[in-house]
PDB file of C-alpha atoms in Angstrom:
ATOM      1  CA  ASP A  23     102.001  98.672  95.164  1.00 96.00           C
ATOM      2  CA  ILE A  24      99.278  96.912  93.181  1.00 98.00           C
ATOM      3  CA  GLN A  25      99.629  96.835  89.391  1.00 98.00           C
ATOM      4  CA  MET A  26      96.542  96.575  87.206  1.00 98.00           C
ATOM      5  CA  THR A  27      96.810  95.105  83.725  1.00 98.00           C
ATOM      6  CA  GLN A  28      94.012  95.306  81.175  1.00 98.00           C
ATOM      7  CA  SER A  29      93.608  93.381  77.962  1.00 98.00           C
ATOM      8  CA  PRO A  30      93.265  94.024  75.189  1.00 97.00           C
ATOM      9  CA  SER A  31      94.662  97.557  74.904  1.00 98.00           C
ATOM     10  CA  SER A  32      92.376  98.163  71.944  1.00 97.00           C
ATOM     11  CA  LEU A  33      89.400  96.384  70.472  1.00 97.00           C
ATOM     12  CA  SER A  34      87.433  96.789  67.240  1.00 97.00           C
ATOM     13  CA  ALA A  35      83.791  95.771  67.267  1.00 97.00           C
ATOM     14  CA  SER A  36      80.461  96.485  65.614  1.00 97.00           C
ATOM     15  CA  VAL A  37      77.128  97.692  66.930  1.00 97.00           C
ATOM     16  CA  GLY A  38      75.283  94.705  68.369  1.00 97.00           C
ATOM     17  CA  ASP A  39      78.430  92.757  69.234  1.00 97.00           C
ATOM     18  CA  ARG A  40      79.121  91.424  72.702  1.00 97.00           C
ATOM     19  CA  VAL A  41      82.562  92.387  73.989  1.00 98.00           C
ATOM     20  CA  THR A  42      84.584  91.576  77.048  1.00 98.00           C
ATOM     21  CA  ILE A  43      87.536  93.368  78.619  1.00 98.00           C
ATOM     22  CA  THR A  44      89.694  91.757  81.249  1.00 98.00           C
ATOM     23  CA  CYS A  45      91.620  93.263  84.130  1.00 98.00           C
ATOM     24  CA  ARG A  46      94.201  91.465  86.242  1.00 98.00           C
ATOM     25  CA  ALA A  47      95.602  92.644  89.566  1.00 98.00           C
ATOM     26  CA  SER A  48      99.154  91.852  90.662  1.00 98.00           C
ATOM     27  CA  GLN A  49      97.795  90.552  93.985  1.00 98.00           C
ATOM     28  CA  SER A  50      94.407  89.686  95.353  1.00 98.00           C
ATOM     29  CA  ILE A  51      92.128  92.694  95.741  1.00 97.00           C
ATOM     30  CA  SER A  52      88.983  90.799  96.768  1.00 96.00           C
ATOM     31  CA  SER A  53      86.147  92.686  95.030  1.00 96.00           C
ATOM     32  CA  TYR A  54      87.640  96.165  95.362  1.00 97.00           C
ATOM     33  CA  LEU A  55      87.524  96.737  91.628  1.00 97.00           C
ATOM     34  CA  ASN A  56      85.729  99.472  89.715  1.00 98.00           C
ATOM     35  CA  TRP A  57      85.226 100.207  86.013  1.00 98.00           C
ATOM     36  CA  TYR A  58      85.055 103.625  84.358  1.00 98.00           C
ATOM     37  CA  GLN A  59      84.159 104.783  80.870  1.00 98.00           C
ATOM     38  CA  GLN A  60      85.817 107.801  79.298  1.00 98.00           C
ATOM     39  CA  LYS A  61      84.884 109.515  76.060  1.00 98.00           C
ATOM     40  CA  PRO A  62      87.269 111.898  74.252  1.00 96.00           C
ATOM     41  CA  GLY A  63      87.577 115.268  75.976  1.00 96.00           C
ATOM     42  CA  LYS A  64      85.352 114.209  78.852  1.00 97.00           C
ATOM     43  CA  ALA A  65      85.869 113.156  82.441  1.00 98.00           C
ATOM     44  CA  PRO A  66      85.594 109.472  83.280  1.00 98.00           C
ATOM     45  CA  LYS A  67      82.258 108.099  84.424  1.00 98.00           C
ATOM     46  CA  LEU A  68      81.677 105.284  86.907  1.00 97.00           C
ATOM     47  CA  LEU A  69      80.083 102.186  85.370  1.00 98.00           C
ATOM     48  CA  ILE A  70      80.597  99.254  87.733  1.00 97.00           C
ATOM     49  CA  TYR A  71      81.700  99.221  91.368  1.00 97.00           C
ATOM     50  CA  ALA A  72      82.725  96.456  93.732  1.00 96.00           C
ATOM     51  CA  ALA A  73      83.437  94.236  90.710  1.00 97.00           C
ATOM     52  CA  SER A  74      79.831  93.509  89.775  1.00 96.00           C
ATOM     53  CA  SER A  75      77.461  96.234  90.972  1.00 95.00           C
ATOM     54  CA  LEU A  76      75.933  98.430  88.294  1.00 96.00           C
ATOM     55  CA  GLN A  77      76.083 102.159  88.964  1.00 96.00           C
ATOM     56  CA  SER A  78      72.674 103.836  88.968  1.00 95.00           C
ATOM     57  CA  GLY A  79      71.688 105.030  85.507  1.00 96.00           C
ATOM     58  CA  VAL A  80      74.105 102.737  83.647  1.00 97.00           C
ATOM     59  CA  PRO A  81      72.405 100.505  81.048  1.00 97.00           C
ATOM     60  CA  SER A  82      71.969  96.879  81.994  1.00 97.00           C
ATOM     61  CA  ARG A  83      73.968  95.708  78.941  1.00 98.00           C
ATOM     62  CA  PHE A  84      77.038  96.511  81.070  1.00 98.00           C
ATOM     63  CA  SER A  85      78.071  93.878  83.586  1.00 98.00           C
ATOM     64  CA  GLY A  86      81.098  93.062  85.695  1.00 98.00           C
ATOM     65  CA  SER A  87      82.387  89.896  87.270  1.00 98.00           C
ATOM     66  CA  GLY A  88      85.367  88.456  89.075  1.00 98.00           C
ATOM     67  CA  SER A  89      87.135  88.534  92.395  1.00 97.00           C
ATOM     68  CA  GLY A  90      90.642  88.074  93.705  1.00 97.00           C
ATOM     69  CA  THR A  91      92.951  88.904  90.804  1.00 98.00           C
ATOM     70  CA  ASP A  92      90.867  88.411  87.648  1.00 98.00           C
ATOM     71  CA  PHE A  93      87.981  90.604  86.548  1.00 98.00           C
ATOM     72  CA  THR A  94      85.857  91.104  83.456  1.00 98.00           C
ATOM     73  CA  LEU A  95      83.751  93.908  82.048  1.00 98.00           C
ATOM     74  CA  ALA A  96      81.187  92.775  79.509  1.00 98.00           C
ATOM     75  CA  ILE A  97      79.013  94.839  77.210  1.00 97.00           C
ATOM     76  CA  GLY A  98      76.054  92.748  76.075  1.00 94.00           C
ATOM     77  CA  SER A  99      75.048  94.396  72.810  1.00 94.00           C
ATOM     78  CA  LEU A 100      77.200  97.310  71.740  1.00 97.00           C
ATOM     79  CA  GLN A 101      75.475 100.597  71.090  1.00 97.00           C
ATOM     80  CA  PRO A 102      77.016 103.524  69.187  1.00 97.00           C
ATOM     81  CA  GLU A 103      77.496 105.488  72.420  1.00 97.00           C
ATOM     82  CA  ASP A 104      79.593 102.689  73.936  1.00 98.00           C
ATOM     83  CA  PHE A 105      82.651 103.365  71.779  1.00 97.00           C
ATOM     84  CA  ALA A 106      85.011 104.839  74.352  1.00 98.00           C
ATOM     85  CA  THR A 107      87.978 103.952  76.539  1.00 98.00           C
ATOM     86  CA  TYR A 108      87.438 101.765  79.591  1.00 98.00           C
ATOM     87  CA  TYR A 109      89.562 101.655  82.735  1.00 98.00           C
ATOM     88  CA  CYS A 110      89.612  99.319  85.686  1.00 98.00           C
ATOM     89  CA  GLN A 111      90.725 100.673  89.084  1.00 98.00           C
ATOM     90  CA  GLN A 112      91.542  99.018  92.387  1.00 98.00           C
ATOM     91  CA  SER A 113      90.521 100.507  95.717  1.00 97.00           C
ATOM     92  CA  TYR A 114      91.926  97.698  97.866  1.00 97.00           C
ATOM     93  CA  SER A 115      94.894  99.696  99.090  1.00 96.00           C
ATOM     94  CA  PHE A 116      96.686 102.995  98.613  1.00 97.00           C
ATOM     95  CA  PRO A 117      98.215 103.993  96.293  1.00 97.00           C
ATOM     96  CA  TYR A 118      95.134 103.365  94.195  1.00 98.00           C
ATOM     97  CA  SER A 119      95.860 102.345  90.621  1.00 98.00           C
ATOM     98  CA  PHE A 120      94.214 102.095  87.214  1.00 98.00           C
ATOM     99  CA  GLY A 121      94.668  99.722  84.348  1.00 98.00           C
ATOM    100  CA  GLN A 122      96.228 101.228  81.240  1.00 98.00           C
ATOM    101  CA  GLY A 123      92.866 101.422  79.490  1.00 98.00           C
ATOM    102  CA  THR A 124      91.087  99.599  76.670  1.00 98.00           C
ATOM    103  CA  LYS A 125      90.043 101.649  73.670  1.00 98.00           C
ATOM    104  CA  LEU A 126      86.890 100.271  72.082  1.00 98.00           C
ATOM    105  CA  GLU A 127      86.620 101.344  68.459  1.00 97.00           C
ATOM    106  CA  SER A 128      84.021 100.897  65.774  1.00 95.00           C
ATOM    107  CA  LYS A 129      84.933  98.294  63.155  1.00 93.00           C
TER     108      LYS A 129
ATOM    109  CA  GLN B   1      73.120 117.895  91.447  1.00 91.00           C
ATOM    110  CA  VAL B   2      76.734 117.431  92.444  1.00 94.00           C
ATOM    111  CA  GLN B   3      79.122 119.717  90.636  1.00 97.00           C
ATOM    112  CA  LEU B   4      82.902 119.835  90.888  1.00 98.00           C
ATOM    113  CA  VAL B   5      84.741 122.636  89.108  1.00 98.00           C
ATOM    114  CA  GLU B   6      88.527 122.680  88.890  1.00 98.00           C
ATOM    115  CA  SER B   7      90.574 125.803  88.295  1.00 98.00           C
ATOM    116  CA  GLY B   8      94.135 127.039  88.514  1.00 98.00           C
ATOM    117  CA  GLY B   9      95.702 125.184  85.607  1.00 97.00           C
ATOM    118  CA  GLY B  10      98.010 126.834  83.130  1.00 98.00           C
ATOM    119  CA  VAL B  11     101.522 126.894  81.740  1.00 98.00           C
ATOM    120  CA  VAL B  12     104.334 126.870  84.296  1.00 98.00           C
ATOM    121  CA  GLN B  13     108.095 126.498  84.034  1.00 98.00           C
ATOM    122  CA  PRO B  14     109.881 123.438  85.420  1.00 98.00           C
ATOM    123  CA  GLY B  15     110.744 123.822  89.072  1.00 98.00           C
ATOM    124  CA  ARG B  16     107.958 126.320  89.732  1.00 98.00           C
ATOM    125  CA  SER B  17     104.750 125.906  91.731  1.00 98.00           C
ATOM    126  CA  LEU B  18     101.044 125.949  91.012  1.00 98.00           C
ATOM    127  CA  ARG B  19      97.929 125.514  93.145  1.00 98.00           C
ATOM    128  CA  LEU B  20      94.815 123.877  91.790  1.00 98.00           C
ATOM    129  CA  SER B  21      91.362 124.342  93.284  1.00 98.00           C
ATOM    130  CA  CYS B  22      88.212 122.268  93.060  1.00 98.00           C
ATOM    131  CA  ALA B  23      84.984 123.985  94.078  1.00 98.00           C
ATOM    132  CA  ALA B  24      82.160 121.668  95.111  1.00 98.00           C
ATOM    133  CA  SER B  25      78.446 122.371  95.063  1.00 97.00           C
ATOM    134  CA  GLY B  26      75.312 120.292  95.488  1.00 96.00           C
ATOM    135  CA  ILE B  27      76.866 118.134  98.205  1.00 93.00           C
ATOM    136  CA  THR B  28      77.712 118.337 101.891  1.00 96.00           C
ATOM    137  CA  PHE B  29      81.384 118.728 101.028  1.00 97.00           C
ATOM    138  CA  SER B  30      82.588 118.258 104.613  1.00 97.00           C
ATOM    139  CA  ALA B  31      81.104 114.743 104.685  1.00 96.00           C
ATOM    140  CA  TYR B  32      83.161 113.331 101.816  1.00 97.00           C
ATOM    141  CA  ALA B  33      86.741 112.345 101.191  1.00 97.00           C
ATOM    142  CA  MET B  34      88.170 113.612  97.903  1.00 98.00           C
ATOM    143  CA  HIS B  35      90.744 112.607  95.300  1.00 98.00           C
ATOM    144  CA  TRP B  36      92.914 114.134  92.619  1.00 98.00           C
ATOM    145  CA  VAL B  37      93.495 112.059  89.472  1.00 98.00           C
ATOM    146  CA  ARG B  38      95.525 113.134  86.457  1.00 98.00           C
ATOM    147  CA  GLN B  39      95.815 112.183  82.815  1.00 98.00           C
ATOM    148  CA  ALA B  40      98.839 113.048  80.691  1.00 98.00           C
ATOM    149  CA  PRO B  41      98.031 113.946  77.066  1.00 97.00           C
ATOM    150  CA  GLY B  42      97.017 110.823  75.182  1.00 96.00           C
ATOM    151  CA  LYS B  43      97.716 108.611  78.201  1.00 98.00           C
ATOM    152  CA  GLY B  44      95.769 106.753  80.855  1.00 98.00           C
ATOM    153  CA  LEU B  45      94.518 107.763  84.269  1.00 98.00           C
ATOM    154  CA  GLU B  46      96.852 108.115  87.246  1.00 98.00           C
ATOM    155  CA  TRP B  47      95.611 108.499  90.802  1.00 98.00           C
ATOM    156  CA  VAL B  48      97.464 111.366  92.537  1.00 98.00           C
ATOM    157  CA  ALA B  49      96.190 112.035  96.051  1.00 98.00           C
ATOM    158  CA  PHE B  50      93.436 111.407  98.619  1.00 98.00           C
ATOM    159  CA  ILE B  51      92.212 113.382 101.611  1.00 98.00           C
ATOM    160  CA  LEU B  52      89.743 112.274 104.244  1.00 97.00           C
ATOM    161  CA  TYR B  53      86.584 114.307 104.870  1.00 97.00           C
ATOM    162  CA  ASP B  54      88.155 116.241 107.735  1.00 96.00           C
ATOM    163  CA  GLY B  55      91.683 116.436 106.358  1.00 96.00           C
ATOM    164  CA  SER B  56      93.010 114.094 109.046  1.00 97.00           C
ATOM    165  CA  ASN B  57      94.392 111.504 106.659  1.00 97.00           C
ATOM    166  CA  LYS B  58      96.134 111.915 103.306  1.00 98.00           C
ATOM    167  CA  TYR B  59      97.750 109.578 100.787  1.00 98.00           C
ATOM    168  CA  TYR B  60      99.877 110.302  97.725  1.00 98.00           C
ATOM    169  CA  ALA B  61     101.181 108.559  94.640  1.00 98.00           C
ATOM    170  CA  ASP B  62     104.911 107.885  94.836  1.00 97.00           C
ATOM    171  CA  SER B  63     105.417 110.064  91.756  1.00 98.00           C
ATOM    172  CA  VAL B  64     104.264 113.198  93.609  1.00 98.00           C
ATOM    173  CA  LYS B  65     105.089 112.425  97.243  1.00 98.00           C
ATOM    174  CA  GLY B  66     107.101 115.211  98.819  1.00 98.00           C
ATOM    175  CA  ARG B  67     106.251 117.665  96.032  1.00 98.00           C
ATOM    176  CA  PHE B  68     102.439 117.833  96.037  1.00 98.00           C
ATOM    177  CA  THR B  69     100.164 118.590  98.982  1.00 98.00           C
ATOM    178  CA  ILE B  70      96.435 117.944  99.061  1.00 98.00           C
ATOM    179  CA  SER B  71      94.309 120.051 101.391  1.00 98.00           C
ATOM    180  CA  ARG B  72      90.756 121.248 101.835  1.00 98.00           C
ATOM    181  CA  ASP B  73      88.766 124.113 103.289  1.00 98.00           C
ATOM    182  CA  ASN B  74      85.375 122.772 104.299  1.00 98.00           C
ATOM    183  CA  SER B  75      84.117 126.257 105.097  1.00 97.00           C
ATOM    184  CA  LYS B  76      84.658 127.150 101.438  1.00 98.00           C
ATOM    185  CA  ASN B  77      83.629 123.771  99.975  1.00 98.00           C
ATOM    186  CA  THR B  78      86.970 123.687  98.188  1.00 98.00           C
ATOM    187  CA  LEU B  79      89.677 121.111  97.607  1.00 98.00           C
ATOM    188  CA  TYR B  80      93.252 122.108  96.746  1.00 98.00           C
ATOM    189  CA  LEU B  81      96.361 120.604  95.242  1.00 98.00           C
ATOM    190  CA  GLN B  82      99.577 122.502  95.893  1.00 98.00           C
ATOM    191  CA  MET B  83     102.142 121.401  93.318  1.00 98.00           C
ATOM    192  CA  ASN B  84     105.783 122.315  93.915  1.00 98.00           C
ATOM    193  CA  SER B  85     108.974 121.497  92.026  1.00 98.00           C
ATOM    194  CA  LEU B  86     106.983 120.809  88.893  1.00 98.00           C
ATOM    195  CA  ARG B  87     108.455 118.605  86.180  1.00 98.00           C
ATOM    196  CA  ALA B  88     107.657 118.113  82.518  1.00 98.00           C
ATOM    197  CA  GLU B  89     106.153 114.726  83.393  1.00 98.00           C
ATOM    198  CA  ASP B  90     103.549 116.445  85.595  1.00 98.00           C
ATOM    199  CA  THR B  91     101.927 117.838  82.443  1.00 98.00           C
ATOM    200  CA  ALA B  92      98.377 116.516  82.497  1.00 98.00           C
ATOM    201  CA  VAL B  93      94.707 117.244  82.914  1.00 98.00           C
ATOM    202  CA  TYR B  94      94.018 117.193  86.639  1.00 98.00           C
ATOM    203  CA  TYR B  95      90.611 115.992  87.792  1.00 98.00           C
ATOM    204  CA  CYS B  96      89.124 116.187  91.244  1.00 98.00           C
ATOM    205  CA  ALA B  97      86.658 113.477  92.186  1.00 98.00           C
ATOM    206  CA  ARG B  98      84.422 112.831  95.123  1.00 98.00           C
ATOM    207  CA  ASP B  99      85.140 109.684  97.094  1.00 97.00           C
ATOM    208  CA  ARG B 100      82.117 107.519  97.699  1.00 94.00           C
ATOM    209  CA  LEU B 101      82.024 104.436  99.861  1.00 91.00           C
ATOM    210  CA  SER B 102      80.066 101.586  98.320  1.00 83.00           C
ATOM    211  CA  GLY B 103      79.147  98.638 100.482  1.00 71.00           C
ATOM    212  CA  SER B 104      82.012  96.886 102.245  1.00 80.00           C
ATOM    213  CA  GLY B 105      84.652  99.603 102.181  1.00 84.00           C
ATOM    214  CA  ASN B 106      85.060  99.816  98.410  1.00 92.00           C
ATOM    215  CA  ARG B 107      85.777 103.411  97.381  1.00 95.00           C
ATOM    216  CA  VAL B 108      84.831 104.880  94.032  1.00 96.00           C
ATOM    217  CA  PHE B 109      85.474 108.165  92.237  1.00 97.00           C
ATOM    218  CA  ASP B 110      82.045 109.605  91.598  1.00 95.00           C
ATOM    219  CA  PRO B 111      81.489 112.135  90.210  1.00 97.00           C
ATOM    220  CA  TRP B 112      84.457 113.805  88.553  1.00 98.00           C
ATOM    221  CA  GLY B 113      85.062 117.416  87.670  1.00 98.00           C
ATOM    222  CA  GLN B 114      85.719 118.493  84.095  1.00 98.00           C
ATOM    223  CA  GLY B 115      89.463 118.806  84.680  1.00 98.00           C
ATOM    224  CA  THR B 116      92.049 121.561  84.418  1.00 98.00           C
ATOM    225  CA  LEU B 117      95.143 121.357  82.211  1.00 98.00           C
ATOM    226  CA  VAL B 118      98.592 121.871  83.674  1.00 98.00           C
ATOM    227  CA  THR B 119     101.465 122.264  81.225  1.00 98.00           C
ATOM    228  CA  VAL B 120     105.005 122.264  82.565  1.00 98.00           C
ATOM    229  CA  SER B 121     107.309 123.705  79.953  1.00 97.00           C
ATOM    230  CA  SER B 122     110.069 126.235  79.619  1.00 94.00           C
TER     231      SER B 122
END
């Protein structure tokens, strides 16, 4: 089974900051990597798919990169609505798996 | 627009069974594979099960294999999760999500339902 590891587990930042979150797979997953955003009490929402493709309707300050085992989610200029928890997820092989999440908090 | 609505959650004793439903609208349900994903209180997301559009192929997380069964009724636009031999560690919000193929075989969960809470406790 493929293990996904995110870092950091939590992150404090301010509006206007640029932040990056990393995700590492325990084996190569090519570009079968997706990112989701979840706000408290809500269902997750797809942000980035296939490592670097922006989901329709998602602001362009979000971007993804990477392939193989190492991936990055970047938020270009934090907005108040971006404070949430972010998860990476591999769809290379079943059983699918998520990273443990990165909680982005306001400093 | 696409809407997924889960139901069937509640409080159940360890060892008992529960069946969750996910009613889909706004999509051609029979054309899409579907997933169940769960989230224990205060914890991260855990993928649970997958079913192909016609029910011909299914996959499960090791943690539920042999106890949970995913199924669908395309005539009713409804996805199910039959959960047997429930354990305290199955306590979670259970989400259904549509499977969507993006490009070269990459699958995503999009959209998700609002979730239904299952509490396993005596």
